[in-house]
Amino acid sequence: MAGTFASLFTEISQRLSENKQVDCLSSEFRLCDTDEERISCILKTELVDQALKEWPHWGQYKDQKSSSLSEKLRLQGNSLFKKQSFTAALEKYTDSVFNADYCNENSQCFALALANRSAVLFQLCDFSDAINDAERALAYGYPEKLKYKLLERIGKCHVKQNRQQFAKKYFKAALMALSKSDLSVDQKNKHAFEYCKMEKQCSPENLKDKSQPWCEKEGTAENEKADSNPIYPCATSAFEIVCDPSFGRHAIATREIDAGELIIFEKPYAAVLFHENRLTHCYHCFKRCKTLIGCPTCSFVGFCDFACKDLAVQSYHECECKFLSTLYLADVGLGHLALQMVIKAGFDYLFQFKENGRSSQSGLNADGVYDSLDYISVFSLIGHSDKRSLSDLFKRAVMAVFLMKFVDHNEFFTSPDDVEMQFAKKVCIGAHILKQLQMLPCNAHEVSELQIDRSSIADSYLKEIGSAIYATLSLLNHSCDPSVVRHSYGSSCALRAVKQIPKGGMIIDNYGSLYAVNNFQERQSLVSSQYFFICQCEPCSGSWPMYHELPSDFPGFQCPECNSTIKSKATSSAAKLRCSACHLDLGMAVADFELSRSNFTQAMETVLNGDCPKKHLPSLLRHLQLVCKIIKLPWQEFNNCQEIVKQCFSMLGNHNDI
């Protein structure tokens, strides 16, 4: 596709071939041992540099504010509103908000877009959001002659929320605002009569329902953390990282971890929202939001509030907003995340990175803490340079230089340094981008949102809305039968146990290939091609069957004391089971399991019928815990229990009704 990096790289390859420079450049590039040497090689290759300079899309930024476009989008929203296409109208109004300039004195275009969006939110029964937009519109110069409309709408929103004491105040204000409207006398009198009537209905003697307080914001999984780890602050004290030749750096449990227990709640070092979600989600925190406000400079992204906007602008967006639409056009995949990481770290900081002795591979900062929000933690993650092919490294090096050109107009590169110093700066920043381009395919995580089908909960599915890098989560090793599951809360990620993890046991994540849904060849192909290792987890080494072949009756009981297998085909005879190895009587445990199984079945059906998942999680988790203790895995019902638990946690995190 024209304008993409893929098409540009094809053009570069053709030029090298036509000029018979492929062999020479390959020989030179093969001798490069470091990312700095690779970037230097690309920068010194005149033909490549010329092709990058001639890319026709530089400077074709379409992100500037435009009052005329804002007005056009608002009118399109009005047309959709009249047709009662409220969701489509909402997106048009949001795009209109993004294109309106709210930083100068004439913010009326911004106010009009907010006011119209408030109207559609009222129709969608999102009354708090409708109030939010209406009040912002009033604060940003909404026309005096129309203010009565907004004040009336705010009053009606408060009535819908049983906040009559507030509604009364706004109906009174709407009545006063009529004097500045351009309505006829008859129209003013008609509105005045209605406002007086609505105000009277808000009087205490006419109220049947008591006023209710504002709905509080939902909490996050971070509140579940029992304690904090002194070395890995986003994890609990049950989490520890060890290293050995066989498994490298990996996580183990310092104590027994129960099923459902929160182990990590981590904010990303950097995160990129996918383009198709820009009108529905905050670009910084990824919260789904119907009252997004735009960036003060560009018209391409929005934020849930001014606090998120300020955080984004201060840490990375001020730099990238100048070229964001062009970067999306280039379709660089994880390249956007790599570039954002480098921008967040700061060019001056990166230029002094090695000199300050901060290139330690442990990822610990000067205080001995593995801080997820410190660049040194993500810098320590491996990218397998030694295992990558020459062509793979070359393409990534060219992309790194390409991405660097988006920011090389920055004063860091254009300050009055000599030519040698400017070149050194480009090599340094390009090398850091290249480092992340190798690291991210092995370590980046998806940010997901559950799409809930209320008519059939079982058909709900997770949708990726962005990508992020989490330094601590990236330390976990892979298994096709993981002991944990990840869920997104905004752009943050919660890691919970989905089985009992014994003290000293490995805390194992899944890299995208589960034994129950992917066959052995598929799993091995994925981990070897993307992660450069051969999976030897229990399902792979033990040839575990896929889900549809798993035993649905009891494959065998397991002694909770010595883990010996006790074969039995029915629970009726299981009540008299005794372990032949340690002679433990399993009667009580089996009876407890049978009762738990009945409760699990009922809880699962209730959740799938749409009941509150949080209410039923204790029963589901208790059964999951018991199965881990006394049933020999794999077993189909255990997978069923894990999946409904995962679904419940997904419903408590990022979710959207479809």
XYZ file of C-alpha atoms in Angstrom:
658
model
C 0.000 0.000 0.000
C 1.342 3.429 -0.982
C 2.746 5.448 1.888
C 3.501 2.500 4.145
C 6.942 1.580 5.416
C 6.586 -1.780 3.650
C 6.277 -0.060 0.264
C 9.191 2.257 1.121
C 11.395 -0.682 2.118
C 10.520 -2.435 -1.153
C 11.602 0.712 -3.003
C 14.904 0.783 -1.073
C 15.555 -2.897 -1.816
C 14.910 -2.334 -5.525
C 17.300 0.629 -5.641
C 20.024 -1.381 -3.921
C 19.508 -4.223 -6.370
C 19.465 -1.969 -9.450
C 22.688 -0.283 -8.328
C 24.318 -3.648 -7.502
C 24.956 -2.635 -3.893
C 23.211 -5.551 -2.158
C 26.276 -7.773 -1.728
C 28.558 -4.944 -0.657
C 26.095 -3.549 1.877
C 25.290 -7.045 3.195
C 28.969 -7.726 3.800
C 29.408 -4.416 5.602
C 26.220 -4.853 7.669
C 27.194 -8.415 8.650
C 30.307 -7.061 10.359
C 28.225 -4.835 12.658
C 28.130 -6.223 16.203
C 26.109 -3.520 17.973
C 22.956 -1.552 17.289
C 25.057 1.636 17.129
C 27.192 0.113 14.361
C 24.095 -1.025 12.465
C 22.505 2.443 12.582
C 25.777 4.072 11.580
C 25.991 1.715 8.608
C 22.486 2.643 7.437
C 23.067 6.384 7.902
C 26.279 6.214 5.852
C 24.616 4.332 2.984
C 23.834 7.205 0.620
C 21.311 5.316 -1.475
C 19.234 4.355 1.583
C 19.480 7.849 3.046
C 18.359 9.380 -0.248
C 15.359 7.055 -0.543
C 14.269 7.979 2.989
C 14.607 11.696 2.237
C 12.537 11.320 -0.943
C 9.629 9.594 0.785
C 6.798 11.786 -0.555
C 4.729 11.883 2.624
C 7.079 13.892 4.851
C 5.368 17.066 5.950
C 1.941 16.008 4.730
C 0.507 16.359 8.197
C -3.263 16.639 8.397
C -3.524 16.986 12.142
C -3.867 20.763 12.530
C -7.014 22.244 14.025
C -9.637 23.337 11.519
C -12.745 25.315 12.469
C -14.259 24.719 9.045
C -13.768 20.949 9.315
C -15.118 20.998 12.866
C -18.248 22.765 11.621
C -18.623 20.317 8.732
C -18.348 17.316 11.057
C -20.828 18.858 13.494
C -23.389 19.361 10.721
C -22.881 15.746 9.639
C -23.529 14.754 13.243
C -26.723 16.835 13.223
C -27.934 15.002 10.145
C -27.305 11.626 11.794
C -28.950 12.860 14.994
C -32.138 13.718 13.108
C -32.157 10.191 11.700
C -31.752 8.897 15.284
C -28.405 7.299 14.368
C -27.124 8.323 17.767
C -23.930 6.240 17.964
C -22.767 7.430 14.544
C -23.701 11.004 15.459
C -21.666 10.706 18.660
C -18.501 9.853 16.712
C -19.033 12.774 14.316
C -19.486 15.178 17.215
C -16.354 13.809 18.897
C -14.369 14.304 15.691
C -15.787 17.827 15.563
C -14.561 18.396 19.149
C -11.083 17.168 18.161
C -10.867 19.609 15.250
C -12.041 22.633 17.233
C -9.432 24.916 18.775
C -10.098 25.512 22.459
C -6.830 27.293 23.292
C -7.679 30.758 21.974
C -10.336 33.271 22.958
C -12.691 32.250 20.157
C -13.651 28.751 21.331
C -17.264 28.886 20.171
C -16.693 26.130 17.611
C -15.502 23.887 20.449
C -18.473 24.871 22.627
C -20.998 24.140 19.859
C -19.522 20.682 19.245
C -19.660 19.903 22.973
C -23.246 21.115 23.231
C -24.392 18.952 20.320
C -22.586 15.954 21.739
C -24.348 16.623 25.027
C -27.685 16.345 23.201
C -26.902 12.930 21.742
C -25.573 11.701 25.104
C -28.895 12.696 26.649
C -30.681 10.571 24.045
C -28.355 7.674 24.877
C -29.282 8.109 28.573
C -25.669 8.914 29.513
C -26.800 11.707 31.785
C -23.552 12.313 33.690
C -21.635 12.592 30.417
C -24.314 14.883 28.984
C -23.930 17.192 32.002
C -20.151 17.084 31.662
C -20.225 18.206 28.022
C -22.920 20.815 28.607
C -21.006 22.424 31.468
C -17.813 22.458 29.407
C -19.707 24.124 26.562
C -20.927 26.843 28.943
C -17.355 27.379 30.147
C -15.987 27.741 26.610
C -18.115 30.550 25.249
C -21.375 28.914 24.253
C -23.590 31.647 22.704
C -25.566 33.621 25.305
C -28.752 33.451 23.226
C -28.690 29.622 23.331
C -27.626 29.022 26.928
C -31.193 28.377 28.089
C -31.155 25.138 26.050
C -28.088 23.782 27.802
C -29.284 24.827 31.235
C -32.604 23.094 30.594
C -30.831 19.923 29.452
C -28.598 19.880 32.532
C -31.700 20.235 34.694
C -33.406 17.334 32.936
C -30.279 15.190 33.354
C -30.339 15.816 37.103
C -34.021 14.865 37.222
C -33.214 11.580 35.460
C -30.620 10.910 38.154
C -33.008 11.776 40.993
C -30.951 14.863 41.848
C -33.934 17.211 41.991
C -32.278 19.779 44.240
C -29.679 20.385 41.517
C -32.272 20.231 38.745
C -34.278 23.001 40.407
C -31.254 25.310 40.341
C -30.707 24.773 36.620
C -34.361 25.243 35.671
C -34.258 28.555 37.525
C -31.058 29.504 35.658
C -32.666 28.522 32.331
C -35.621 30.773 33.134
C -33.267 33.710 33.712
C -31.273 32.943 30.531
C -34.440 33.312 28.419
C -34.058 37.098 28.615
C -30.913 36.890 26.459
C -32.394 34.538 23.875
C -33.699 35.698 20.498
C -36.999 33.846 20.928
C -40.266 35.624 20.317
C -42.301 36.807 23.304
C -44.744 33.935 22.899
C -41.926 31.388 22.725
C -40.271 32.880 25.811
C -43.528 32.715 27.704
C -44.052 29.111 26.673
C -40.556 28.105 27.834
C -40.941 30.116 31.021
C -44.161 28.278 31.852
C -42.438 24.906 31.305
C -39.416 25.853 33.442
C -41.619 27.043 36.291
C -43.590 23.825 36.072
C -40.430 21.674 36.107
C -38.973 23.712 38.970
C -42.147 23.210 41.005
C -42.052 19.459 40.350
C -38.603 19.481 41.962
C -39.992 20.897 45.208
C -39.698 18.535 48.219
C -43.453 18.045 48.591
C -43.652 16.692 45.011
C -40.770 14.227 45.297
C -41.384 10.518 45.577
C -37.779 9.403 45.263
C -34.982 10.512 47.502
C -32.067 12.218 45.836
C -29.094 9.967 45.189
C -25.413 10.850 45.242
C -23.235 10.805 42.174
C -22.170 7.369 41.035
C -18.591 6.835 42.080
C -15.980 5.814 39.546
C -15.276 2.113 39.339
C -12.246 0.927 41.256
C -9.328 -0.892 39.678
C -7.749 -4.220 40.431
C -4.877 -2.377 42.095
C -7.077 -2.127 45.183
C -6.863 -5.920 45.533
C -3.124 -5.923 46.216
C -2.510 -7.271 49.682
C 0.964 -5.755 49.972
C 3.793 -4.304 47.904
C 7.037 -5.890 46.816
C 10.084 -3.788 47.794
C 12.036 -4.727 44.649
C 9.153 -5.088 42.172
C 6.683 -2.401 43.361
C 3.863 -3.367 40.992
C 3.861 -6.938 42.370
C 2.973 -8.452 45.736
C 5.502 -9.982 48.099
C 4.555 -13.420 46.710
C 6.500 -12.564 43.533
C 10.242 -13.039 43.078
C 12.596 -13.119 40.078
C 15.382 -15.688 39.961
C 17.806 -16.649 37.233
C 19.308 -19.944 36.135
C 20.920 -21.275 32.925
C 17.897 -23.359 31.921
C 15.122 -20.784 32.275
C 16.953 -17.445 32.377
C 15.211 -14.742 34.393
C 11.836 -16.051 35.544
C 9.245 -15.543 38.271
C 8.588 -17.881 41.189
C 6.134 -17.807 44.111
C 7.668 -17.010 47.517
C 4.598 -18.558 49.163
C 1.539 -20.517 48.059
C -0.646 -18.415 45.764
C -4.366 -19.135 45.625
C -6.411 -19.219 42.424
C -7.789 -15.747 41.689
C -5.138 -13.937 43.709
C -3.796 -10.704 42.231
C -0.026 -10.993 41.752
C 0.808 -7.923 39.641
C -0.958 -4.686 38.782
C 1.302 -2.783 36.401
C 1.143 0.502 34.550
C 2.865 0.451 31.150
C 6.118 2.243 30.461
C 4.525 3.204 27.145
C 1.281 2.320 25.362
C -0.169 3.043 21.926
C -3.896 3.093 21.212
C -4.902 1.563 17.886
C -6.075 4.137 15.356
C -9.606 2.762 15.003
C -10.284 3.497 18.683
C -9.265 7.166 18.675
C -12.856 8.469 18.825
C -13.953 6.149 21.620
C -10.977 5.793 23.986
C -8.606 8.102 25.825
C -5.297 8.130 23.971
C -3.332 8.172 27.234
C -5.123 5.914 29.746
C -7.224 3.902 27.210
C -10.406 4.459 29.204
C -13.531 4.189 27.036
C -15.031 7.659 27.145
C -17.909 9.437 25.380
C -16.762 12.935 26.380
C -13.249 12.985 24.948
C -11.483 16.318 24.515
C -8.888 16.822 21.802
C -5.199 17.545 21.989
C -4.598 21.334 22.185
C -2.470 21.194 19.016
C -3.465 18.267 16.806
C -6.887 16.991 15.793
C -6.039 13.314 15.766
C -6.470 12.019 19.324
C -8.534 12.720 22.414
C -8.303 12.433 26.171
C -10.833 11.571 28.873
C -9.982 14.710 30.841
C -7.492 17.556 31.042
C -5.327 15.664 33.535
C -4.723 12.837 31.049
C -4.149 15.390 28.309
C -1.488 17.161 30.380
C 0.275 13.896 31.270
C 0.387 12.814 27.632
C 1.542 16.170 26.302
C 4.270 16.514 28.912
C 5.675 13.002 28.517
C 5.452 12.203 24.794
C 2.543 13.632 22.816
C 3.865 17.159 22.359
C 6.557 15.653 20.146
C 4.532 13.022 18.277
C 1.349 15.027 17.645
C 3.101 16.862 14.801
C 3.318 13.685 12.726
C 0.835 11.213 14.187
C -1.455 10.785 11.169
C 1.572 10.301 8.885
C 2.997 7.727 11.281
C -0.293 5.814 11.194
C -0.226 6.016 7.383
C 3.245 4.439 7.403
C 1.816 1.389 9.224
C 4.926 0.660 11.287
C 3.254 -1.720 13.741
C 5.209 -1.855 16.990
C 7.482 0.834 15.568
C 5.104 3.449 16.960
C 5.485 1.989 20.443
C 9.292 1.881 20.052
C 9.350 5.542 19.026
C 7.090 6.561 21.911
C 9.363 4.756 24.362
C 12.377 6.724 23.153
C 10.463 10.012 23.219
C 9.320 9.338 26.792
C 12.853 8.527 27.921
C 14.116 11.827 26.520
C 16.838 12.314 23.921
C 19.268 14.051 26.288
C 18.836 11.279 28.845
C 19.477 8.573 26.238
C 22.580 10.345 24.931
C 24.033 10.179 28.460
C 22.640 6.702 29.182
C 25.886 4.711 28.956
C 28.038 7.483 30.351
C 25.924 7.470 33.511
C 26.521 3.747 33.911
C 22.819 2.967 33.638
C 23.022 0.289 30.964
C 22.917 -2.518 33.538
C 21.173 -5.632 32.236
C 19.494 -6.298 35.599
C 16.975 -3.500 35.066
C 17.360 -2.336 38.663
C 17.729 1.381 39.266
C 20.280 3.031 41.566
C 18.092 2.160 44.571
C 17.966 -1.523 43.640
C 14.326 -1.286 42.531
C 12.872 -2.676 39.301
C 10.703 0.337 38.461
C 8.322 -0.304 35.540
C 8.230 3.421 34.747
C 12.038 3.751 34.564
C 13.573 3.307 31.102
C 16.340 1.117 32.501
C 13.794 -1.628 33.260
C 12.564 -1.912 29.662
C 16.108 -1.471 28.330
C 17.094 -4.633 30.213
C 14.598 -6.788 28.282
C 16.203 -8.966 25.617
C 15.562 -8.702 21.876
C 17.537 -11.779 20.679
C 19.852 -9.866 18.315
C 22.181 -12.865 18.189
C 19.383 -15.125 16.928
C 17.971 -12.813 14.256
C 18.764 -13.195 10.574
C 20.786 -10.581 8.712
C 17.739 -9.558 6.644
C 15.599 -9.193 9.784
C 18.164 -6.924 11.467
C 18.670 -4.889 8.294
C 14.963 -4.194 7.854
C 14.612 -3.205 11.517
C 17.652 -0.927 11.252
C 16.158 0.827 8.229
C 12.866 1.225 10.117
C 14.743 2.671 13.106
C 16.344 5.340 10.904
C 12.976 5.973 9.232
C 11.311 6.474 12.633
C 14.131 8.719 13.790
C 13.481 11.025 10.832
C 10.058 11.805 12.301
C 11.819 13.533 15.200
C 15.171 14.677 13.811
C 13.790 18.207 13.341
C 13.864 18.374 17.153
C 16.291 20.920 18.628
C 18.251 18.010 20.127
C 19.405 17.179 16.597
C 19.435 20.688 15.121
C 21.298 22.525 17.907
C 24.557 24.191 16.778
C 26.756 21.108 17.201
C 29.470 20.153 14.771
C 28.637 17.587 12.115
C 30.346 14.786 14.019
C 28.312 15.438 17.172
C 25.019 15.590 15.253
C 25.845 12.257 13.632
C 26.679 10.741 17.036
C 23.323 11.895 18.389
C 21.455 10.301 15.480
C 23.363 7.055 15.916
C 22.534 7.006 19.639
C 18.801 7.646 19.288
C 18.505 5.378 16.248
C 20.237 2.586 18.180
C 17.762 2.885 21.054
C 14.846 2.694 18.604
C 16.447 -0.362 16.998
C 16.945 -1.954 20.428
C 13.219 -1.592 21.135
C 12.218 -2.795 17.650
C 13.947 -6.083 18.478
C 12.720 -6.256 22.063
C 9.027 -5.461 21.534
C 7.997 -8.474 19.379
C 9.158 -10.691 22.263
C 7.843 -8.585 25.142
C 5.000 -6.229 24.126
C 1.530 -7.098 25.405
C -1.907 -6.389 24.030
C -4.316 -4.042 25.797
C -7.734 -5.654 25.524
C -11.409 -4.876 26.067
C -14.139 -7.484 26.498
C -16.945 -7.071 23.985
C -19.978 -8.259 25.958
C -22.959 -9.774 24.193
C -25.670 -9.492 26.871
C -27.949 -11.837 24.949
C -25.273 -14.548 24.962
C -22.489 -13.988 27.497
C -20.655 -17.070 26.243
C -20.188 -15.369 22.862
C -18.446 -12.339 24.376
C -14.880 -11.909 23.140
C -11.722 -9.947 23.853
C -10.744 -7.246 21.393
C -7.273 -5.719 21.237
C -7.470 -1.937 21.477
C -3.779 -1.155 21.776
C -0.285 -2.380 22.587
C 1.915 -1.695 25.603
C 5.198 -2.601 27.228
C 5.149 -3.788 30.846
C 8.647 -4.331 32.231
C 7.668 -6.667 35.082
C 5.129 -8.770 33.193
C 7.775 -9.281 30.507
C 9.917 -11.243 32.980
C 7.448 -14.149 33.083
C 8.234 -17.312 31.146
C 5.807 -19.138 28.862
C 3.738 -22.290 29.240
C 0.989 -23.650 27.019
C -0.818 -24.328 30.325
C -0.222 -21.026 32.167
C -0.771 -20.485 35.869
C -1.870 -16.857 35.399
C -4.085 -14.692 33.203
C -3.838 -11.001 32.257
C -6.679 -8.474 32.119
C -6.622 -4.801 31.171
C -7.876 -1.914 33.278
C -7.470 1.125 31.064
C -3.880 0.792 29.844
C -2.796 -0.965 33.067
C -2.633 -4.733 33.371
C -3.677 -7.063 36.190
C -2.095 -10.501 36.514
C -4.052 -13.090 38.522
C -3.517 -16.754 39.268
C -5.843 -19.176 37.479
C -4.653 -22.171 39.432
C -2.991 -22.810 42.757
C 0.741 -22.034 42.581
C 2.862 -23.780 45.249
C 5.669 -22.037 47.095
C 8.737 -22.135 44.855
C 6.574 -22.906 41.813
C 7.087 -20.973 38.606
C 4.615 -18.192 37.816
C 4.039 -18.837 34.123
C 2.266 -16.725 31.522
C 1.122 -17.664 28.022
C 2.591 -16.048 24.895
C -0.415 -16.727 22.673
C -0.593 -20.501 22.209
C -2.732 -22.551 24.592
C -2.586 -26.338 24.447
C -6.400 -26.602 24.536
C -6.922 -24.560 21.348
C -3.627 -24.820 19.416
C -2.100 -28.117 18.355
C 1.497 -29.032 19.143
C 2.911 -27.952 15.770
C 1.164 -24.556 15.919
C 2.459 -23.897 19.417
C 6.028 -24.851 18.621
C 5.998 -22.797 15.430
C 4.824 -19.653 17.228
C 7.283 -19.717 20.091
C 10.264 -20.678 17.937
C 9.654 -18.062 15.213
C 8.725 -15.120 17.451
C 10.355 -15.935 20.780
C 13.351 -18.057 19.695
C 12.960 -21.072 21.982
C 11.579 -24.613 21.917
C 8.681 -25.010 24.320
C 9.139 -27.894 26.763
C 6.216 -27.151 29.069
C 4.177 -30.014 30.550
C 1.498 -30.079 27.788
C 4.199 -30.101 25.080
C 6.482 -32.669 26.719
C 3.537 -34.765 27.912
C 1.562 -34.591 24.626
C -1.573 -33.278 26.270
C -4.674 -33.476 24.031
C -6.595 -30.430 22.818
C -9.848 -29.394 24.508
C -12.259 -31.523 22.466
C -10.168 -34.627 23.269
C -9.806 -33.973 26.990
C -11.437 -36.472 29.371
C -14.794 -35.229 30.591
C -15.162 -37.899 33.262
C -12.597 -38.145 36.091
C -9.127 -38.844 34.687
C -7.937 -39.620 38.202
C -7.774 -38.182 41.672
C -4.559 -36.770 43.006
C -3.411 -36.994 46.605
C -3.187 -33.442 47.988
C -0.296 -34.496 50.261
C 2.077 -36.474 48.022
C 0.556 -35.792 44.542
C 0.259 -39.509 43.780
C -2.385 -40.390 41.172
C -5.383 -42.423 42.345
C -7.409 -43.689 39.409
C -11.188 -43.594 39.719
C -13.947 -43.211 37.163
C -16.798 -42.003 39.369
C -17.274 -39.933 42.457
C -19.633 -42.548 43.943
C -16.706 -44.836 44.693
C -14.323 -41.967 45.290
C -15.725 -41.296 48.766
C -13.784 -44.339 50.022
C -10.540 -43.442 48.304
C -7.254 -43.753 50.159
C -3.837 -42.866 48.791
C -1.782 -46.028 48.309
C 1.456 -44.093 48.693
C 0.919 -42.048 51.876
C -2.369 -43.696 53.000
C -4.202 -40.369 53.275
C -7.987 -40.775 53.491
C -9.526 -38.651 50.709
C -13.141 -39.101 51.844
C -13.656 -35.610 53.272
C -11.793 -33.942 50.419
C -13.880 -35.759 47.808
C -17.157 -34.919 49.583
C -16.102 -31.288 49.702
C -15.229 -31.458 46.025
C -18.636 -32.920 45.071
C -20.455 -30.095 46.860
C -18.141 -27.547 45.294
C -18.757 -29.020 41.849
C -22.501 -28.556 42.257
C -22.025 -24.936 43.350
C -19.640 -24.332 40.443
C -22.126 -25.593 37.861
C -24.854 -23.355 39.254
C -22.549 -20.308 39.469
C -21.298 -20.784 35.908
C -24.820 -21.018 34.500
C -25.888 -17.928 36.443
C -22.947 -15.871 35.144
C -23.606 -17.012 31.577
C -27.204 -15.882 32.027
C -25.979 -12.374 32.732
C -25.790 -12.149 36.517
C -23.095 -10.104 38.287
C -19.765 -11.963 37.880
C -18.225 -10.546 41.058
C -20.932 -12.180 43.162
C -20.118 -15.667 41.873
C -16.335 -15.488 41.728
C -15.833 -16.954 45.242
C -17.671 -20.182 44.296
C -15.858 -20.452 40.985
C -12.434 -19.812 42.507
C -13.026 -22.242 45.354
C -13.817 -24.987 42.864
C -10.770 -24.086 40.779
C -8.632 -24.357 43.903
C -10.082 -27.747 44.872
C -9.615 -29.185 41.384
C -5.937 -28.174 41.498
C -5.531 -30.071 44.765
C -7.292 -33.391 44.147
C -7.814 -33.907 40.384
C -5.109 -35.138 38.054
C -4.907 -32.774 35.096
C -5.638 -32.299 32.247
C -9.419 -32.441 32.657
C -12.100 -30.733 30.572
C -14.093 -29.370 33.495
C -10.964 -27.674 34.870
C -10.584 -25.795 31.574
C -14.266 -24.834 31.733
C -13.796 -23.470 35.231
C -10.699 -21.520 34.212
C -12.482 -20.006 31.227
C -15.511 -18.801 33.197
C -13.161 -17.303 35.815
C -11.251 -15.511 33.060
C -14.538 -14.246 31.649
C -15.572 -12.894 35.054
C -12.306 -11.024 35.496
C -12.590 -9.662 31.952
C -16.053 -8.312 32.770
C -14.586 -6.474 35.766
C -11.853 -4.891 33.619
C -12.130 -3.071 30.288
C -15.484 -3.975 28.750
C -18.068 -2.703 26.311
C -21.624 -3.830 25.580
C -22.124 -4.682 21.919
